[in-house]
Tab-separated table of C-alpha atoms in Angstrom:
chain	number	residue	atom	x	y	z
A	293	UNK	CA	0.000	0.000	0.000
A	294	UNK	CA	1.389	3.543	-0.758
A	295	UNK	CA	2.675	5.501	2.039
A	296	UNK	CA	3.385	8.806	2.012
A	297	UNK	CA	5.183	9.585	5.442
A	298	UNK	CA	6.017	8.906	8.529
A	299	UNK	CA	4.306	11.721	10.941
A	300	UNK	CA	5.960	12.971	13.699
A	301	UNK	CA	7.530	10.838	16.454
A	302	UNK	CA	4.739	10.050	19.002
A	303	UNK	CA	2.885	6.783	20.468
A	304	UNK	CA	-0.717	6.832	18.273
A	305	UNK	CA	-3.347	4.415	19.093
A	306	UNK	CA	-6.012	3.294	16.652
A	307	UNK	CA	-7.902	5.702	18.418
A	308	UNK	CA	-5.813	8.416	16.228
A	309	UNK	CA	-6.588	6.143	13.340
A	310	UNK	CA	-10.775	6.174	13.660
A	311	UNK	CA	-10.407	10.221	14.362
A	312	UNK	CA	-8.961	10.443	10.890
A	313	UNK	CA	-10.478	13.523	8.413
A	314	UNK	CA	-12.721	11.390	6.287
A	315	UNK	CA	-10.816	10.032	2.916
A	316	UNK	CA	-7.609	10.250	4.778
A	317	UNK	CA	-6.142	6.940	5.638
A	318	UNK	CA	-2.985	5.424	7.787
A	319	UNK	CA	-1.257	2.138	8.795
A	320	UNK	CA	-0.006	1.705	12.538
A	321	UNK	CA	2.927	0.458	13.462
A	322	UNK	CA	4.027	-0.449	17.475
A	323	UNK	CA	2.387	3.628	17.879
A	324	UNK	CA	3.960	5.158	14.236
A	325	UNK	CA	1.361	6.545	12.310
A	326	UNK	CA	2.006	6.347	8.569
A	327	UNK	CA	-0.388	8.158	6.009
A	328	UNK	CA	-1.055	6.468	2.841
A	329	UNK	CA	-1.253	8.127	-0.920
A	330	UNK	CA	-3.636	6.716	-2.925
A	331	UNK	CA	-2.603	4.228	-5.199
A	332	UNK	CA	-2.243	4.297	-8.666
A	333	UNK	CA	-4.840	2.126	-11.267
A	334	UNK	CA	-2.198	-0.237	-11.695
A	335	UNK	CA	-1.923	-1.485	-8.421
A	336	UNK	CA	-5.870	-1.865	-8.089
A	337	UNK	CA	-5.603	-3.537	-11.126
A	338	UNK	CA	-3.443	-5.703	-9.248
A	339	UNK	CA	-5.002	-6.317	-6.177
A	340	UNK	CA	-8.593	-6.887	-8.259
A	341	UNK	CA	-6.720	-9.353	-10.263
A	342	UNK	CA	-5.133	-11.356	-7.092
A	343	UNK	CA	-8.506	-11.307	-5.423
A	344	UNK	CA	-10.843	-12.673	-8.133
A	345	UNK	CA	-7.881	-15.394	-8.462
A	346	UNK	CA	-7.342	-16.282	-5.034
A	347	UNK	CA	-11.144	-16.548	-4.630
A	348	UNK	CA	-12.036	-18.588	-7.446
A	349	UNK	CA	-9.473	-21.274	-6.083
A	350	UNK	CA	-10.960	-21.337	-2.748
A	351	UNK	CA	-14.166	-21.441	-3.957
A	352	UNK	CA	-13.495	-23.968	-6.389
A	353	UNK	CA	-11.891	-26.144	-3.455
A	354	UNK	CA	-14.714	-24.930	-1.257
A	355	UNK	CA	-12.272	-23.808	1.161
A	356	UNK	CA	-12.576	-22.029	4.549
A	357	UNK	CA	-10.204	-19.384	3.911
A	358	UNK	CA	-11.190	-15.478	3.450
A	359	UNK	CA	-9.855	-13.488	0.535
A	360	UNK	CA	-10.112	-9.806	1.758
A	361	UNK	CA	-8.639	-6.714	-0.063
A	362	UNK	CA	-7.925	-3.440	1.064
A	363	UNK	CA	-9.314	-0.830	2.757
A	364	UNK	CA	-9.473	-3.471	5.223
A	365	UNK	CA	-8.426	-3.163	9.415
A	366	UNK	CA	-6.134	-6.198	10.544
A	367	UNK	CA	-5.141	-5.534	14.120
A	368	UNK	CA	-1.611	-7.728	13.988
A	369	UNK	CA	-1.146	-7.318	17.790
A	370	UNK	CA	-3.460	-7.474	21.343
A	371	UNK	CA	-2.562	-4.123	21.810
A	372	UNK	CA	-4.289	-0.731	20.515
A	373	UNK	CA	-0.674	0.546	18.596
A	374	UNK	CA	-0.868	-1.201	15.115
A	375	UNK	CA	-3.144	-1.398	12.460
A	376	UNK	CA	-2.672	-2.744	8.769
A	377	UNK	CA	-4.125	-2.203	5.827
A	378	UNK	CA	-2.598	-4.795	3.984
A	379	UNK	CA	-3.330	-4.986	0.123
A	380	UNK	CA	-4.903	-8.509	0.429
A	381	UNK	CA	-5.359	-10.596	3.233
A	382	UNK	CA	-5.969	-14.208	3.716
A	383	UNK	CA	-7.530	-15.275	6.289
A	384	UNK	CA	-8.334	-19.737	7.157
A	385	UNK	CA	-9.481	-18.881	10.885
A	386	UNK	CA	-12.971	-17.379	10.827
A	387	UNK	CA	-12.968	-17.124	14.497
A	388	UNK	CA	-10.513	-13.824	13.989
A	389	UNK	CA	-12.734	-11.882	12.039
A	390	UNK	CA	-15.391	-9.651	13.030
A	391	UNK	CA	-16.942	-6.532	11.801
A	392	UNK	CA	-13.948	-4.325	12.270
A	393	UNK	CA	-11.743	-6.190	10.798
A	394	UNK	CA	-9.197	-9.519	11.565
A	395	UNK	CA	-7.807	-9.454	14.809
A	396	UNK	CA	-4.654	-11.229	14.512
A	397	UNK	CA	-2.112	-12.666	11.649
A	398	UNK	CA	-3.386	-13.227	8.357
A	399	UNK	CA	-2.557	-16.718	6.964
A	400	UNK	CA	-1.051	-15.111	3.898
A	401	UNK	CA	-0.640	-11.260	2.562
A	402	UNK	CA	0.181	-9.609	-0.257
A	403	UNK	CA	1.518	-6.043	-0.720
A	404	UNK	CA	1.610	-4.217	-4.269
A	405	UNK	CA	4.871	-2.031	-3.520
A	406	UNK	CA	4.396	1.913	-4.788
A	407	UNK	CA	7.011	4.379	-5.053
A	408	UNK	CA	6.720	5.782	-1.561
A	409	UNK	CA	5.864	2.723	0.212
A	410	UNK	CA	9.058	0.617	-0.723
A	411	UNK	CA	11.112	0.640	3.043
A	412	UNK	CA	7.533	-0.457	4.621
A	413	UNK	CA	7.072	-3.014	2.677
A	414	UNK	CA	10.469	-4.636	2.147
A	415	UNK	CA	11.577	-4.145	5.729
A	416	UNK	CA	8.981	-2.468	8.293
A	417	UNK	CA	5.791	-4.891	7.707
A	418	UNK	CA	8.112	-8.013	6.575
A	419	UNK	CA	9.330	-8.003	10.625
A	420	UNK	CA	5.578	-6.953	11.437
A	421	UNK	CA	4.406	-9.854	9.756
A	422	UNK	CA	6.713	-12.461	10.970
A	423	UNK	CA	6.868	-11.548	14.554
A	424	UNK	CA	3.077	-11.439	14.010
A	425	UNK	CA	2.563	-14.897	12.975
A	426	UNK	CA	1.645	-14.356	9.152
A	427	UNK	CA	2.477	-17.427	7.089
A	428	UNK	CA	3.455	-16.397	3.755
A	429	UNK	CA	4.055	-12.647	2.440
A	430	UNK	CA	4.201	-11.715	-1.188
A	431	UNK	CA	6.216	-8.321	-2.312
A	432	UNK	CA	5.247	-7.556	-5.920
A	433	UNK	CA	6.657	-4.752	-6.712
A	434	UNK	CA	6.106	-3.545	-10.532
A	435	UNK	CA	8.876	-0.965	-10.759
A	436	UNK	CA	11.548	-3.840	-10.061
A	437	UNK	CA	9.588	-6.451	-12.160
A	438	UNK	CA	10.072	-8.530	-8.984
A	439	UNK	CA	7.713	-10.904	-7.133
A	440	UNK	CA	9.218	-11.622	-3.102
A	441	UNK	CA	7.904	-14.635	-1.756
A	442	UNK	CA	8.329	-15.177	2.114
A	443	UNK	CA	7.599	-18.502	3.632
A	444	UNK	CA	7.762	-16.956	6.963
A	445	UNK	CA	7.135	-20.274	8.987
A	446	UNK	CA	10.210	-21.988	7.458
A	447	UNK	CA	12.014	-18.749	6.911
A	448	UNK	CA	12.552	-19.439	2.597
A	449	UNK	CA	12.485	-16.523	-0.025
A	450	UNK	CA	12.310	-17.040	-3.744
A	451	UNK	CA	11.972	-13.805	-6.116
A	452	UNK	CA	10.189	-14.278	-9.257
A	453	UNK	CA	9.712	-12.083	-12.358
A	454	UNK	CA	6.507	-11.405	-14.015
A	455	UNK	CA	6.893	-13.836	-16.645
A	456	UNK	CA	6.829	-16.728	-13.906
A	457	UNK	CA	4.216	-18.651	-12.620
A	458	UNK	CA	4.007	-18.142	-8.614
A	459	UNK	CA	2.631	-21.061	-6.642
A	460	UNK	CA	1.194	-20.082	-3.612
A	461	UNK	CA	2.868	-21.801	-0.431
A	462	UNK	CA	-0.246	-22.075	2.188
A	463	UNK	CA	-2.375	-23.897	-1.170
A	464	UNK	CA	-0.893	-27.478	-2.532
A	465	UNK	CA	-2.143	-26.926	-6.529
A	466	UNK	CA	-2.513	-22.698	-6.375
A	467	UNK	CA	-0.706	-21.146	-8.670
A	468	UNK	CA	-0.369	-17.205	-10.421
A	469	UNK	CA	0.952	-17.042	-13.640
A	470	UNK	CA	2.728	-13.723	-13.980
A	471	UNK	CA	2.511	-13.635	-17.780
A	472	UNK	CA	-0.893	-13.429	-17.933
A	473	UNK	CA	-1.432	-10.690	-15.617
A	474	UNK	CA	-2.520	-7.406	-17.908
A	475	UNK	CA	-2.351	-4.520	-15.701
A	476	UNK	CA	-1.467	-1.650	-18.666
């Protein structure tokens, strides 16, 4: 997800979050408040692409698991100082979702990296996420032509290219073929 900035060095709460100006959103992080730009058609091209995928499979191996895309609240920690907006989260365990959002890891997320939101990604949420108890974490970052795949429970990265076919690690048979993906 695009972020703009970091604001200015002081513990926020997700209380700070929900008194937002409306239209203006931010991602949490152990009491850092970082706004977010909006992104580019591209990257919702992206994350509508990766959704209607990721949901056909489960629902053509009428799974359990929840494929939700941003805006949407996960609340990584039992604490009120982070909250993620990840571009798509998977969720298998129903019992950590309610109506604000998933409260806990995601099984597996995906980010879509933009210009400004490159040192989150790559380094800021990939600790988040692991320390958090998220199972896989993809990095696609269009600029770089590069696809990150974390396998955060056995600690394995593989990079790809967008003329690869990705398989997901949490699925046995799912798998995103790169070269396909039309995003103009």
């Amino acid at each position: 997800m695009a972020l703009a900035q970091k604001i200015i060095d002081y513990e926020y709460t997700i209380d700070d979050i929900y008194a937002l100006p409306e239209g203006k959103r931010a991602e949490l992080i152990d009491g850092q408040m970082y706004m977010m730009a909006t992104p580019s058609t591209k990257h919702q091209r992206l994350v509508k692409e990766f959704t209607y995928q990721i949901e056909n499979y489960i629902r053509g191996k009428n799974g359990d698991c929840e494929v939700l895309p941003a805006p949407f609240a996960v609340f990584l920690n039992a604490d009120n100082k982070t909250y993620v907006e990840p571009d798509i989260s998977v969720i298998c365990d129903k019992d950590k979702l309610n109506d604000k959002g998933c409260n806990g890891a995601p099984d597996w997320i995906i980010e879509i990296v933009s210009p400004t939101s490159s040192r989150m990604d790559y380094v800021i949420k990939l600790f988040k996420y692991r320390s958090a108890g998220v199972k896989e974490y993809w990095i696609v970052d269009l600029d770089k032509n590069r696809i990150s795949v974390w396998n955060l429970e056995n600690e394995d990265m593989f990079e790809y290219t967008f003329s690869d076919i990705v398989k997901a690690g949490i699925y046995e048979d799912l798998e995103i073929d790169f070269s396909k993906i039309e995003i103009h």
